[in-house]
């Protein structure tokens, strides 16, 4: 007796499952779980079975039957760190950077994040949703099926809530699952120039309670999607004491921490992430060895963002091999934003990570799927091809997974299946 399912994909040269009971570390990180001549059965938006084609064909009949001979099936990509909702661009700064100005100099001179803040404050909610949706469609074509989006270009209560409202509208309109993160503590706004503590007070006393109230009313509460609370812990931005205040105040209203740590200068942000049980610590370019070891012993995921170093023309990439050897569960993300990473493509991030950080193509693929899902607290629902998980998968026009990180600047993603439905390009 065969069982009828909504969709049966057969004859993939490889099905790459990225299956794991938890975040992948060490040897497990180097294993993507390959089934040759594989098949996937999908029903009611979930994975019903994964295995060899011969076996699944004897068990299932698909209402839709797709023969993917010569192609690869893998989990949809999870982009676990983006700043996707902003107005304008920073193409002028890009040119100034090419002429020698540094990212920090531009920020200290009132540019950088603050120049995007000005145009984002001036933009309407509808404009933010429209640009966000275009970017999300572009990401979907590149295989990204889940996207975390941070606020952080409002830097006042109304501006931050406007960005969160845009993120909520995007969650309804975009092809992906969307996970919101509040990043009120992204930079010190002009109203508080020279008084970062005053701004932190506003974030803790006014913004975070407002964000918690918004979360409770929003679709995210109802969907069981977590809302995170992030801070830019960096020299010249927020110090570890201020970062701790923000993250503890967030925990107090039920928002789990994330942190931008050790991007340029090591200030102890990674240790703070471990101490507070952050779901992830992100950037980690300058993290000292002892803090790597501490994170490796914790549940916190190390999110590396090599597209930033690449865009900034810097060679100070996070030491991915050391992170892996320490036993950390690493993820990769784009950090998509107008200043330090105008990059929408996770395959390009994988390509950079393999070349400059010496990750293997297998490690890079696990880092944008199962481990990235864990960096959003969603590893039990997303990020791998396992029975019961949401059916987010890609048909890739390549015979094996290594091609994803090998070819540069070409989109190998031929079809995207999101919660069991094929997305139209
Ligand atoms: O993750 N580091 C802080 N924030 C972003 C950059 C945002 C921007 O420059 O607009 C980042 O790199
Ligand atoms: Fe970031």
Tab-separated table of C-alpha atoms and ligand atoms in Angstrom:
chain	number	residue	atom	x	y	z
A	1	UNK	CA	0.000	0.000	0.000
A	2	UNK	CA	1.402	3.381	-0.944
A	3	UNK	CA	0.551	6.527	0.968
A	4	UNK	CA	-0.386	9.654	-0.998
A	5	UNK	CA	1.529	12.822	-0.123
A	6	UNK	CA	1.369	16.366	-1.502
A	7	UNK	CA	4.801	16.292	-3.111
A	8	UNK	CA	7.384	13.644	-3.883
A	9	UNK	CA	10.822	14.662	-5.152
A	10	UNK	CA	12.888	11.774	-6.513
A	11	UNK	CA	16.228	10.916	-8.092
A	12	UNK	CA	18.281	13.727	-6.592
A	13	UNK	CA	21.951	13.040	-7.181
A	14	UNK	CA	22.333	13.987	-3.528
A	15	UNK	CA	19.872	14.782	-0.787
A	16	UNK	CA	21.821	16.727	1.789
A	17	UNK	CA	19.896	16.591	5.066
A	18	UNK	CA	22.065	18.601	7.517
A	19	UNK	CA	20.222	16.452	10.083
A	20	UNK	CA	21.237	16.727	13.706
A	21	UNK	CA	19.665	16.505	17.131
A	22	UNK	CA	21.247	19.814	18.125
A	23	UNK	CA	23.668	22.450	16.844
A	24	UNK	CA	26.568	20.855	14.977
A	25	UNK	CA	30.107	21.106	16.337
A	26	UNK	CA	33.481	19.548	15.526
A	27	UNK	CA	33.276	16.406	13.407
A	28	UNK	CA	29.476	16.666	13.099
A	29	UNK	CA	29.909	20.119	11.545
A	30	UNK	CA	31.946	18.556	8.746
A	31	UNK	CA	29.155	16.081	7.931
A	32	UNK	CA	26.182	17.267	5.865
A	33	UNK	CA	24.362	13.917	5.845
A	34	UNK	CA	24.339	12.791	2.219
A	35	UNK	CA	21.811	10.376	0.707
A	36	UNK	CA	22.779	9.445	-2.821
A	37	UNK	CA	20.017	9.071	-5.402
A	38	UNK	CA	17.747	10.438	-2.722
A	39	UNK	CA	14.133	11.457	-2.380
A	40	UNK	CA	12.013	13.639	-0.121
A	41	UNK	CA	8.298	13.245	0.600
A	42	UNK	CA	6.359	16.336	1.704
A	43	UNK	CA	2.884	16.476	3.158
A	44	UNK	CA	0.887	19.308	4.718
A	45	UNK	CA	3.922	21.564	4.621
A	46	UNK	CA	6.168	19.171	6.523
A	47	UNK	CA	8.765	16.579	5.651
A	48	UNK	CA	7.055	13.181	5.669
A	49	UNK	CA	10.118	11.105	4.748
A	50	UNK	CA	13.696	11.386	3.503
A	51	UNK	CA	15.630	8.457	2.047
A	52	UNK	CA	16.766	6.575	-1.042
A	53	UNK	CA	14.520	7.048	-4.081
A	54	UNK	CA	13.816	3.309	-4.423
A	55	UNK	CA	12.522	3.135	-0.870
A	56	UNK	CA	10.392	6.288	-0.967
A	57	UNK	CA	8.884	5.399	-4.336
A	58	UNK	CA	7.655	2.120	-2.897
A	59	UNK	CA	6.110	3.860	0.119
A	60	UNK	CA	4.648	7.058	-1.381
A	61	UNK	CA	2.763	8.434	-4.324
A	62	UNK	CA	3.002	12.208	-4.808
A	63	UNK	CA	0.040	14.350	-5.895
A	64	UNK	CA	2.854	16.320	-7.442
A	65	UNK	CA	5.811	14.233	-8.573
A	66	UNK	CA	9.105	15.954	-9.363
A	67	UNK	CA	12.039	14.144	-10.912
A	68	UNK	CA	15.206	16.077	-10.050
A	69	UNK	CA	17.750	13.874	-11.793
A	70	UNK	CA	21.187	15.521	-11.856
A	71	UNK	CA	20.292	17.988	-9.092
A	72	UNK	CA	20.832	18.441	-5.397
A	73	UNK	CA	18.186	18.805	-2.682
A	74	UNK	CA	19.157	20.660	0.491
A	75	UNK	CA	17.480	22.604	3.291
A	76	UNK	CA	16.429	26.197	2.597
A	77	UNK	CA	19.018	28.660	3.867
A	78	UNK	CA	18.487	30.508	7.140
A	79	UNK	CA	19.900	34.040	7.284
A	80	UNK	CA	20.184	34.523	11.045
A	81	UNK	CA	21.560	38.099	11.091
A	82	UNK	CA	20.334	40.956	8.894
A	83	UNK	CA	19.485	44.650	9.161
A	84	UNK	CA	17.141	44.412	6.194
A	85	UNK	CA	14.712	47.257	6.942
A	86	UNK	CA	16.325	50.590	6.080
A	87	UNK	CA	15.794	53.409	3.628
A	88	UNK	CA	18.352	54.736	1.177
A	89	UNK	CA	21.831	53.400	0.611
A	90	UNK	CA	25.412	54.359	1.485
A	91	UNK	CA	26.943	54.296	-1.935
A	92	UNK	CA	28.682	57.671	-1.365
A	93	UNK	CA	30.336	56.303	1.764
A	94	UNK	CA	31.350	53.244	-0.199
A	95	UNK	CA	33.402	55.484	-2.442
A	96	UNK	CA	34.878	57.348	0.526
A	97	UNK	CA	35.828	54.024	2.079
A	98	UNK	CA	37.513	52.966	-1.114
A	99	UNK	CA	39.499	56.200	-0.872
A	100	UNK	CA	40.661	55.239	2.624
A	101	UNK	CA	38.082	56.295	5.278
A	102	UNK	CA	37.381	53.605	7.899
A	103	UNK	CA	33.963	52.335	8.996
A	104	UNK	CA	34.489	53.703	12.519
A	105	UNK	CA	35.686	57.118	11.281
A	106	UNK	CA	32.540	57.529	9.199
A	107	UNK	CA	30.346	56.610	12.187
A	108	UNK	CA	32.214	58.929	14.560
A	109	UNK	CA	31.717	61.788	12.050
A	110	UNK	CA	27.935	61.369	12.185
A	111	UNK	CA	27.748	59.199	9.068
A	112	UNK	CA	27.502	55.428	8.929
A	113	UNK	CA	24.559	54.054	10.912
A	114	UNK	CA	23.447	57.620	11.704
A	115	UNK	CA	23.130	58.596	8.048
A	116	UNK	CA	20.882	55.566	7.469
A	117	UNK	CA	18.979	56.515	10.632
A	118	UNK	CA	18.159	59.945	9.164
A	119	UNK	CA	16.660	58.610	5.941
A	120	UNK	CA	14.934	55.718	7.734
A	121	UNK	CA	13.288	58.081	10.234
A	122	UNK	CA	12.033	60.155	7.298
A	123	UNK	CA	10.649	57.151	5.400
A	124	UNK	CA	7.025	56.066	5.736
A	125	UNK	CA	6.043	52.621	6.977
A	126	UNK	CA	4.795	51.765	3.482
A	127	UNK	CA	8.112	52.743	1.918
A	128	UNK	CA	10.029	50.578	4.368
A	129	UNK	CA	7.769	47.614	3.687
A	130	UNK	CA	8.108	48.080	-0.082
A	131	UNK	CA	11.926	48.159	-0.080
A	132	UNK	CA	12.065	45.330	2.455
A	133	UNK	CA	9.851	43.149	0.313
A	134	UNK	CA	11.998	43.665	-2.774
A	135	UNK	CA	15.065	42.607	-0.812
A	136	UNK	CA	13.316	39.557	0.630
A	137	UNK	CA	12.190	38.419	-2.820
A	138	UNK	CA	15.778	38.708	-4.013
A	139	UNK	CA	16.912	36.621	-1.034
A	140	UNK	CA	14.250	34.002	-1.751
A	141	UNK	CA	15.538	33.605	-5.295
A	142	UNK	CA	18.963	32.968	-3.763
A	143	UNK	CA	17.562	30.192	-1.580
A	144	UNK	CA	16.966	31.935	1.740
A	145	UNK	CA	13.771	30.658	3.353
A	146	UNK	CA	14.083	32.171	6.856
A	147	UNK	CA	15.346	35.668	7.676
A	148	UNK	CA	16.081	37.386	10.956
A	149	UNK	CA	15.600	41.155	10.720
A	150	UNK	CA	16.871	43.693	13.246
A	151	UNK	CA	15.513	47.142	13.934
A	152	UNK	CA	18.129	49.753	14.787
A	153	UNK	CA	17.862	52.624	12.300
A	154	UNK	CA	15.124	54.465	14.223
A	155	UNK	CA	17.017	55.057	17.463
A	156	UNK	CA	13.999	56.651	19.104
A	157	UNK	CA	10.884	54.919	20.361
A	158	UNK	CA	8.622	55.854	17.455
A	159	UNK	CA	11.309	55.073	14.873
A	160	UNK	CA	12.127	51.678	16.333
A	161	UNK	CA	8.438	50.734	16.592
A	162	UNK	CA	7.953	51.807	12.965
A	163	UNK	CA	10.689	49.395	11.866
A	164	UNK	CA	9.211	46.590	13.989
A	165	UNK	CA	5.814	47.298	12.412
A	166	UNK	CA	7.453	47.028	8.985
A	167	UNK	CA	9.016	43.710	9.992
A	168	UNK	CA	5.599	42.444	11.080
A	169	UNK	CA	4.043	43.458	7.754
A	170	UNK	CA	6.915	41.760	5.946
A	171	UNK	CA	6.257	38.582	7.910
A	172	UNK	CA	2.762	38.519	6.396
A	173	UNK	CA	3.822	39.473	2.853
A	174	UNK	CA	7.219	37.840	2.301
A	175	UNK	CA	7.853	34.292	1.135
A	176	UNK	CA	10.096	33.583	4.136
A	177	UNK	CA	9.629	32.982	7.835
A	178	UNK	CA	10.689	36.215	9.521
A	179	UNK	CA	12.232	36.506	12.989
A	180	UNK	CA	12.373	40.005	14.538
A	181	UNK	CA	15.156	41.400	16.715
A	182	UNK	CA	15.033	44.709	18.554
A	183	UNK	CA	18.337	46.566	18.182
A	184	UNK	CA	17.552	49.914	19.802
A	185	UNK	CA	21.130	49.977	21.112
A	186	UNK	CA	22.705	50.088	17.641
A	187	UNK	CA	24.282	53.558	17.904
A	188	UNK	CA	23.938	56.688	20.030
A	189	UNK	CA	21.468	58.999	18.241
A	190	UNK	CA	22.191	62.744	17.856
A	191	UNK	CA	19.713	63.633	20.635
A	192	UNK	CA	22.025	61.855	23.085
A	193	UNK	CA	25.397	62.748	21.535
A	194	UNK	CA	28.032	62.390	24.264
A	195	UNK	CA	25.509	60.752	26.619
A	196	UNK	CA	25.331	57.060	25.774
A	197	UNK	CA	24.116	56.280	29.320
A	198	UNK	CA	21.178	58.606	28.821
A	199	UNK	CA	20.261	56.761	25.644
A	200	UNK	CA	20.665	53.371	27.324
A	201	UNK	CA	18.263	54.593	30.010
A	202	UNK	CA	15.708	55.381	27.292
A	203	UNK	CA	16.217	51.963	25.674
A	204	UNK	CA	15.714	50.178	29.000
A	205	UNK	CA	12.946	52.243	30.530
A	206	UNK	CA	10.882	53.246	27.525
A	207	UNK	CA	11.737	51.252	24.417
A	208	UNK	CA	12.029	47.726	25.818
A	209	UNK	CA	8.663	47.814	27.633
A	210	UNK	CA	7.106	49.204	24.430
A	211	UNK	CA	8.731	46.420	22.385
A	212	UNK	CA	7.486	43.766	24.809
A	213	UNK	CA	3.953	45.175	24.545
A	214	UNK	CA	4.243	45.226	20.733
A	215	UNK	CA	5.495	41.615	20.728
A	216	UNK	CA	2.515	40.439	22.773
A	217	UNK	CA	0.063	41.984	20.319
A	218	UNK	CA	1.985	41.035	17.182
A	219	UNK	CA	1.686	37.963	14.996
A	220	UNK	CA	4.997	36.720	16.389
A	221	UNK	CA	3.567	36.036	19.844
A	222	UNK	CA	0.746	34.003	18.282
A	223	UNK	CA	3.091	32.095	15.935
A	224	UNK	CA	5.502	31.180	18.743
A	225	UNK	CA	8.292	33.046	16.953
A	226	UNK	CA	10.854	34.444	19.400
A	227	UNK	CA	11.686	38.152	19.467
A	228	UNK	CA	15.309	38.877	20.342
A	229	UNK	CA	17.097	41.860	21.871
A	230	UNK	CA	20.495	42.865	20.492
A	231	UNK	CA	23.190	45.450	21.264
A	232	UNK	CA	26.252	46.755	19.384
A	233	UNK	CA	28.982	46.225	22.004
A	234	UNK	CA	31.972	47.998	20.483
A	235	UNK	CA	34.553	50.641	21.230
A	236	UNK	CA	32.992	54.032	20.532
A	237	UNK	CA	29.457	52.583	20.609
A	238	UNK	CA	28.272	50.734	23.754
A	239	UNK	CA	30.620	49.373	26.391
A	240	UNK	CA	30.068	46.022	28.148
A	241	UNK	CA	28.364	47.650	31.152
A	242	UNK	CA	25.877	49.452	28.947
A	243	UNK	CA	25.417	46.310	26.854
A	244	UNK	CA	24.717	44.270	29.983
A	245	UNK	CA	22.101	46.776	31.098
A	246	UNK	CA	20.265	46.532	27.786
A	247	UNK	CA	20.382	42.754	27.616
A	248	UNK	CA	19.323	42.288	31.256
A	249	UNK	CA	16.451	44.749	30.814
A	250	UNK	CA	15.381	42.734	27.757
A	251	UNK	CA	15.506	39.466	29.687
A	252	UNK	CA	13.319	41.115	32.298
A	253	UNK	CA	10.564	41.604	29.693
A	254	UNK	CA	11.067	38.173	28.115
A	255	UNK	CA	13.393	39.006	25.183
A	256	UNK	CA	16.350	36.665	24.797
A	257	UNK	CA	19.725	38.299	24.106
A	258	UNK	CA	21.856	38.459	21.007
A	259	UNK	CA	24.975	40.603	20.816
A	260	UNK	CA	27.246	42.234	18.218
A	261	UNK	CA	30.578	41.391	19.871
A	262	UNK	CA	34.283	41.747	19.081
A	263	UNK	CA	33.770	43.140	15.568
A	264	UNK	CA	36.727	45.515	15.767
A	265	UNK	CA	37.906	45.517	19.397
A	266	UNK	CA	37.564	42.747	22.016
A	267	UNK	CA	35.700	44.234	24.974
A	268	UNK	CA	34.356	41.114	26.680
A	269	UNK	CA	31.113	40.907	24.696
A	270	UNK	CA	31.469	37.182	24.072
A	271	UNK	CA	31.897	36.458	27.780
A	272	UNK	CA	28.820	38.569	28.455
A	273	UNK	CA	26.847	36.587	25.857
A	274	UNK	CA	27.747	33.313	27.567
A	275	UNK	CA	26.984	34.641	31.031
A	276	UNK	CA	23.533	35.875	29.971
A	277	UNK	CA	22.676	32.763	27.948
A	278	UNK	CA	22.477	34.668	24.664
A	279	UNK	CA	21.102	32.651	21.769
A	280	UNK	CA	24.039	33.893	19.685
A	281	UNK	CA	27.089	36.135	19.716
A	282	UNK	CA	27.783	37.674	16.310
A	283	UNK	CA	30.819	38.990	14.346
A	284	UNK	CA	33.567	37.639	16.714
A	285	UNK	CA	36.449	38.826	14.540
A	286	UNK	CA	38.655	39.787	17.495
A	287	UNK	CA	37.570	37.319	20.202
A	288	UNK	CA	40.382	36.132	22.522
A	289	UNK	CA	41.023	32.398	22.852
A	290	UNK	CA	39.697	32.121	26.467
A	291	UNK	CA	36.367	33.593	25.436
A	292	UNK	CA	36.203	31.244	22.449
A	293	UNK	CA	36.632	28.345	24.862
A	294	UNK	CA	33.935	29.699	27.183
A	295	UNK	CA	31.448	30.077	24.335
A	296	UNK	CA	32.277	26.604	23.032
A	297	UNK	CA	31.162	25.109	26.352
A	298	UNK	CA	27.843	26.976	26.206
A	299	UNK	CA	24.689	26.738	24.104
A	300	UNK	CA	25.378	30.126	22.498
A	301	UNK	CA	25.933	29.949	18.737
A	302	UNK	CA	28.931	31.793	17.246
A	303	UNK	CA	27.600	33.686	14.207
A	304	UNK	CA	30.374	34.687	11.809
A	305	UNK	CA	29.770	37.401	9.200
A	306	UNK	CA	32.638	37.304	6.697
A	307	UNK	CA	30.724	39.329	4.092
A	308	UNK	CA	31.460	42.325	6.338
A	309	UNK	CA	35.234	41.887	6.232
A	310	UNK	CA	35.018	41.252	2.509
A	311	UNK	CA	32.996	44.397	1.843
A	312	UNK	CA	35.200	46.509	4.116
A	313	UNK	CA	38.291	45.193	2.341
A	314	UNK	CA	39.624	43.912	5.662
A	315	UNK	CA	41.616	40.768	6.246
A	316	UNK	CA	40.672	40.545	9.924
A	317	UNK	CA	38.198	37.738	9.417
A	318	UNK	CA	36.925	35.842	12.448
A	319	UNK	CA	39.218	32.884	13.027
A	320	UNK	CA	36.712	30.285	11.969
A	321	UNK	CA	39.110	27.332	12.204
A	322	UNK	CA	39.944	28.228	15.799
A	323	UNK	CA	36.270	28.555	16.611
A	324	UNK	CA	35.616	25.112	15.151
A	325	UNK	CA	38.623	23.580	16.911
A	326	UNK	CA	37.479	25.114	20.203
A	327	UNK	CA	34.230	23.169	19.743
A	328	UNK	CA	31.917	26.087	19.067
A	329	UNK	CA	28.736	25.665	17.052
A	330	UNK	CA	29.265	28.226	14.310
A	331	UNK	CA	26.717	29.736	11.939
A	332	UNK	CA	27.220	32.069	8.979
A	333	UNK	CA	24.963	34.966	8.018
A	334	UNK	CA	24.992	37.905	5.609
A	335	UNK	CA	24.624	40.803	8.130
A	336	UNK	CA	22.827	42.443	5.190
A	337	UNK	CA	22.928	46.221	5.801
A	338	UNK	CA	23.783	49.330	3.771
A	339	UNK	CA	27.105	50.118	5.476
A	340	UNK	CA	29.144	47.049	6.234
A	341	UNK	CA	27.478	44.304	4.184
A	342	UNK	CA	25.318	45.115	1.150
A	343	UNK	CA	25.133	41.390	0.453
A	344	UNK	CA	21.965	39.318	0.102
A	345	UNK	CA	23.447	35.981	-0.944
A	346	UNK	CA	24.252	33.223	1.546
A	347	UNK	CA	26.043	31.144	-1.111
A	348	UNK	CA	28.373	34.112	-1.615
A	349	UNK	CA	28.955	34.264	2.155
A	350	UNK	CA	29.753	30.522	2.104
A	351	UNK	CA	32.154	31.112	-0.763
A	352	UNK	CA	33.958	33.856	1.171
A	353	UNK	CA	34.059	31.748	4.363
A	354	UNK	CA	35.673	28.843	2.514
A	355	UNK	CA	38.300	30.992	0.836
A	356	UNK	CA	39.241	33.409	3.636
A	357	UNK	CA	38.288	31.490	6.770
A	358	UNK	CA	39.158	28.011	5.551
A	359	UNK	CA	35.809	26.466	6.306
A	360	UNK	CA	35.072	23.388	4.248
A	361	UNK	CA	32.045	23.532	1.940
A	362	UNK	CA	30.294	21.076	4.301
A	363	UNK	CA	30.944	23.224	7.368
A	364	UNK	CA	29.729	26.279	5.487
A	365	UNK	CA	26.501	24.545	4.442
A	366	UNK	CA	25.712	23.368	7.989
A	367	UNK	CA	26.487	26.905	9.135
A	368	UNK	CA	23.747	28.453	6.937
A	369	UNK	CA	21.139	25.768	7.646
A	370	UNK	CA	20.856	23.793	10.880
A	371	UNK	CA	23.226	25.927	12.964
A	372	UNK	CA	21.719	29.162	11.687
A	373	UNK	CA	18.275	27.852	12.680
A	374	UNK	CA	19.638	27.222	16.174
A	375	UNK	CA	20.991	30.787	16.234
A	376	UNK	CA	17.314	31.808	16.043
A	377	UNK	CA	16.111	29.287	18.615
A	378	UNK	CA	14.268	27.470	15.806
A	379	UNK	CA	16.526	24.444	15.308
A	380	UNK	CA	13.746	22.060	16.308
A	381	UNK	CA	11.489	23.285	13.453
A	382	UNK	CA	13.793	24.468	10.655
A	383	UNK	CA	17.233	24.090	9.133
A	384	UNK	CA	17.390	20.424	8.125
A	385	UNK	CA	15.557	17.799	6.086
A	386	UNK	CA	14.179	15.611	8.860
A	387	UNK	CA	10.789	14.008	9.336
A	388	UNK	CA	8.367	16.416	10.995
A	389	UNK	CA	10.277	19.574	10.195
A	390	UNK	CA	8.834	22.332	8.024
A	391	UNK	CA	9.411	21.465	4.367
A	392	UNK	CA	11.758	24.303	3.383
A	393	UNK	CA	14.017	22.936	0.683
A	394	UNK	CA	15.948	23.882	-2.400
A	395	UNK	CA	16.421	22.231	-5.748
A	396	UNK	CA	19.967	23.185	-6.703
A	397	UNK	CA	21.270	22.857	-10.237
A	398	UNK	CA	24.463	21.049	-9.250
A	399	UNK	CA	25.351	17.418	-8.717
A	400	UNK	CA	26.866	17.882	-5.267
A	401	UNK	CA	26.735	20.344	-2.392
A	402	UNK	CA	30.306	21.613	-2.790
A	403	UNK	CA	29.261	23.497	-5.910
A	404	UNK	CA	27.288	25.933	-3.723
A	405	UNK	CA	30.494	27.427	-2.295
A	406	UNK	CA	32.585	26.870	-5.410
A	407	UNK	CA	30.923	28.894	-8.160
A	408	UNK	CA	31.072	32.618	-7.604
A	409	UNK	CA	28.321	35.032	-8.499
A	410	UNK	CA	26.007	32.524	-10.111
A	411	UNK	CA	22.690	31.501	-8.609
A	412	UNK	CA	22.437	27.709	-8.684
A	413	UNK	CA	19.089	27.644	-6.880
A	414	UNK	CA	16.559	26.378	-9.382
A	415	UNK	CA	13.486	26.040	-7.192
A	416	UNK	CA	12.543	26.983	-3.659
A	417	UNK	CA	9.973	24.994	-1.716
A	418	UNK	CA	8.700	26.851	1.328
A	419	UNK	CA	6.511	24.982	3.811
A	420	UNK	CA	5.773	22.480	1.047
A	421	UNK	CA	4.846	25.008	-1.645
A	422	UNK	CA	6.936	25.890	-4.614
A	423	UNK	CA	7.718	29.616	-4.763
A	424	UNK	CA	7.368	31.313	-8.106
A	425	UNK	CA	10.353	33.422	-9.110
B	1	LIG	O1	26.413	44.417	11.990
B	1	LIG	N1	27.983	46.497	13.502
B	1	LIG	C1	26.930	47.120	13.613
B	1	LIG	N2	25.897	47.096	12.787
B	1	LIG	C2	25.951	46.626	11.483
B	1	LIG	C3	26.287	47.694	10.521
B	1	LIG	C4	25.143	48.554	10.288
B	1	LIG	C5	25.439	49.713	9.387
B	1	LIG	O2	26.605	50.065	9.130
B	1	LIG	O3	24.455	50.319	8.946
B	1	LIG	C6	26.833	45.413	11.409
B	1	LIG	O4	27.903	45.425	10.786
B	2	LIG	FE1	24.883	43.343	12.311
